[in-house]
């Protein structure tokens, strides 16, 4: 499996518009974060998790080959705002989108021109697939297991593929979902900032979940400028926990 972090930032991205803090003005490229998304290669298939407003910029440098499925965690704009930019990939085949009913209903309302009875030429051809959280499903032979997560009060999905799990926008993981997260090689998990937040884990809460889930390695995602400088924060993390950064590639 190969995983590339296309974006590792929160909804505003880093630098945040109008901010002159030490993170937003940092010269370290690891402090510059586009909106959160990963591209996974597994068993010859390519799977995208989330497709935010920076997708076009994120994907331009990647090989132009078929995307076999798009996993949507939830309907917030920073996770779905780039779906229209999938249209070039429709030359290689229709795009299959997977998520829960809440997210899919929101997509139908947000980009109705993709789903009306008489679509006009040139629009992205997207097929919405509602998937339940109580059993795995297949994307062209690749097994995907949804993980229920609570983002403030909104039920959203994380996803497990083989020994990799991706959990963004986490505030609470229901007790019964932890069994789905056993024996991970790599866990990617939300850690918005140092201070407590209404709808996201802070760094301390993310580390608590990492200790409980006990993956071999964990990578933090969806970070705001309030997380601090990449180089400084990394020094204080456990040896198996890492700040992700845009462009980071894993192979395992």
XYZ file of C-alpha atoms in Angstrom:
252
model
C 0.000 0.000 0.000
C 1.104 3.525 -0.809
C -0.386 6.603 0.857
C 0.299 10.176 -0.234
C -0.861 13.079 1.900
C -2.237 15.597 -0.600
C -3.203 18.030 2.159
C -2.839 18.040 5.927
C -4.465 21.316 7.009
C -7.750 22.368 8.509
C -10.607 24.194 6.786
C -8.762 27.518 6.430
C -5.482 25.984 5.299
C -2.060 27.217 6.392
C -1.152 30.014 6.089
C -4.532 31.320 7.133
C -5.602 34.405 5.200
C -4.696 37.564 7.094
C -2.644 35.841 9.802
C 0.940 36.835 10.557
C 1.702 34.306 13.304
C 5.000 32.404 13.337
C 3.413 29.365 11.668
C 1.693 31.296 8.893
C 4.895 33.196 8.115
C 7.197 30.177 8.477
C 9.649 29.381 5.680
C 9.424 25.673 6.478
C 7.369 24.057 3.716
C 6.017 21.577 6.271
C 4.117 24.454 7.890
C 2.210 25.151 4.658
C -0.876 22.964 4.589
C -3.605 22.560 1.988
C -6.984 21.102 2.959
C -6.921 17.507 4.185
C -6.956 14.630 1.682
C -4.994 11.448 0.955
C -4.464 9.361 -2.177
C -4.093 5.615 -1.633
C -2.659 3.027 -3.985
C -3.522 -0.571 -3.119
C -3.681 -3.742 -5.218
C -3.327 -1.697 -8.394
C -6.283 0.564 -7.503
C -6.299 4.261 -6.593
C -8.635 5.481 -3.862
C -9.031 9.119 -2.814
C -10.209 10.067 0.662
C -11.971 13.430 0.540
C -11.771 15.917 -2.296
C -11.509 19.444 -0.960
C -11.221 22.858 -2.615
C -7.456 22.448 -3.132
C -7.822 19.189 -5.086
C -6.856 20.623 -8.478
C -3.617 22.037 -7.109
C -2.906 18.851 -5.166
C -3.412 16.433 -8.058
C -1.700 18.290 -10.924
C 1.657 16.722 -10.166
C 0.293 13.189 -9.874
C 0.106 10.586 -12.621
C -3.106 10.914 -14.626
C -4.614 7.463 -14.172
C -8.036 6.243 -13.136
C -9.394 6.969 -9.673
C -11.335 3.848 -8.732
C -13.245 5.334 -5.809
C -13.640 8.432 -3.649
C -14.352 7.988 0.053
C -16.059 11.019 1.576
C -15.769 11.418 5.333
C -18.477 14.102 5.538
C -20.060 16.945 3.636
C -18.194 20.002 4.977
C -16.809 22.137 2.169
C -13.150 21.609 3.018
C -13.718 17.890 2.326
C -15.919 18.009 -0.791
C -15.326 21.399 -2.447
C -13.162 19.903 -5.209
C -15.511 17.227 -6.502
C -16.221 19.176 -9.694
C -12.489 19.058 -10.454
C -12.787 15.289 -10.881
C -14.267 15.887 -14.346
C -10.991 15.184 -16.252
C -10.851 11.778 -14.569
C -14.270 10.948 -15.989
C -12.510 10.550 -19.337
C -11.067 7.402 -17.772
C -14.382 6.185 -16.349
C -17.261 7.330 -14.167
C -16.354 8.264 -10.591
C -17.793 6.236 -7.716
C -18.392 8.210 -4.510
C -18.955 6.456 -1.167
C -20.243 7.844 2.136
C -23.175 7.846 4.552
C -26.666 9.090 3.699
C -26.224 12.490 5.367
C -23.186 13.346 3.260
C -24.642 12.035 0.016
C -27.907 13.940 0.466
C -25.864 17.092 0.999
C -23.891 16.483 -2.216
C -27.096 16.074 -4.211
C -28.261 19.453 -2.908
C -24.906 21.203 -3.323
C -24.065 20.125 -6.870
C -27.464 19.140 -8.300
C -26.315 19.603 -11.900
C -24.322 16.373 -11.522
C -27.377 14.332 -10.561
C -30.376 15.644 -12.510
C -32.187 13.527 -15.078
C -30.729 15.340 -18.074
C -27.098 16.261 -17.311
C -25.383 18.466 -19.841
C -22.114 17.436 -21.541
C -18.852 18.049 -19.712
C -20.020 17.760 -16.128
C -18.340 15.181 -13.889
C -20.127 11.844 -13.944
C -20.415 10.916 -10.275
C -22.258 7.909 -8.882
C -23.247 8.171 -5.223
C -23.045 4.967 -3.198
C -24.481 4.864 0.314
C -22.504 2.480 2.504
C -23.462 1.191 5.931
C -21.066 1.343 8.840
C -21.729 -2.165 10.137
C -19.980 -4.079 7.356
C -17.152 -3.653 4.843
C -17.690 -2.989 1.149
C -15.541 -3.419 -1.949
C -14.027 -0.933 -4.371
C -12.965 -3.110 -7.301
C -11.855 -5.869 -4.957
C -10.355 -3.624 -2.269
C -12.143 -4.028 1.061
C -13.057 -0.818 2.887
C -14.503 -0.693 6.404
C -16.304 2.512 7.513
C -15.653 3.739 11.051
C -18.344 5.756 12.816
C -17.042 9.054 14.229
C -18.766 12.012 15.839
C -17.714 15.475 14.601
C -19.350 17.733 17.225
C -22.904 16.354 16.750
C -22.507 15.214 13.144
C -22.120 11.471 12.412
C -19.272 11.072 9.922
C -17.081 8.256 8.614
C -13.475 7.300 8.979
C -12.191 4.413 6.881
C -9.999 1.349 7.311
C -8.251 -0.333 4.358
C -6.173 -3.348 5.321
C -3.929 -2.218 8.213
C -4.387 1.499 7.503
C -7.076 3.736 9.034
C -7.906 7.381 8.342
C -9.879 9.336 10.962
C -10.291 13.043 10.330
C -12.501 15.622 12.078
C -12.713 13.454 15.176
C -14.269 14.711 18.361
C -15.533 11.393 19.702
C -15.122 7.759 18.707
C -18.055 5.618 19.892
C -16.921 2.842 22.201
C -18.065 0.044 19.908
C -15.937 1.358 17.016
C -12.584 0.726 18.691
C -12.752 -2.966 17.783
C -12.532 -1.938 14.121
C -9.206 -0.237 14.829
C -7.228 -3.149 16.255
C -3.861 -4.242 14.873
C -3.207 -1.215 12.678
C 0.123 -0.620 11.045
C -0.666 3.039 10.324
C -3.291 5.295 11.913
C -3.976 8.780 10.566
C -5.944 10.854 13.067
C -7.188 14.403 13.573
C -5.281 16.772 15.896
C -6.476 20.316 15.233
C -4.511 22.358 17.748
C -3.170 22.463 21.304
C -6.237 23.996 22.977
C -9.603 22.249 23.411
C -12.002 22.598 20.474
C -15.758 22.130 20.092
C -15.710 19.679 17.190
C -12.150 18.354 16.850
C -9.666 16.536 19.038
C -6.821 18.640 20.295
C -3.301 17.228 20.402
C -3.646 15.722 23.882
C -6.897 13.954 22.975
C -5.400 12.608 19.752
C -2.455 11.195 21.693
C -4.857 9.550 24.142
C -6.630 7.823 21.260
C -3.319 6.752 19.749
C -2.278 5.164 23.039
C -5.566 3.287 23.224
C -5.654 2.152 19.576
C -1.928 1.300 19.694
C -0.992 1.371 15.995
C 2.594 0.720 14.999
C 2.779 4.312 13.739
C 0.416 7.278 13.867
C 0.313 10.429 11.741
C -1.552 13.572 12.761
C -3.829 15.275 10.234
C -6.144 18.297 9.794
C -3.894 20.682 11.721
C -4.441 24.414 12.045
C -1.750 27.040 12.506
C -2.549 26.807 16.218
C -0.845 23.418 16.420
C 2.505 25.234 16.368
C 5.609 24.957 14.222
C 6.093 21.525 12.692
C 9.732 21.230 13.726
C 9.062 22.223 17.327
C 5.948 20.107 17.907
C 7.544 17.005 16.406
C 10.315 17.097 19.025
C 7.836 16.460 21.833
C 5.824 13.653 20.238
C 6.206 9.958 21.106
C 8.668 8.120 18.879
C 5.918 6.419 16.860
C 3.803 9.575 16.334
C 4.457 12.051 13.539
C 3.045 15.299 12.239
C 2.032 14.623 8.660
C 2.808 17.222 6.004
C 1.724 17.922 2.443
C 3.485 15.606 0.017
C 4.458 13.009 2.622
C 4.458 9.508 1.104
C 4.204 6.240 3.018
C 4.721 2.736 1.708
C 4.001 -0.304 3.838
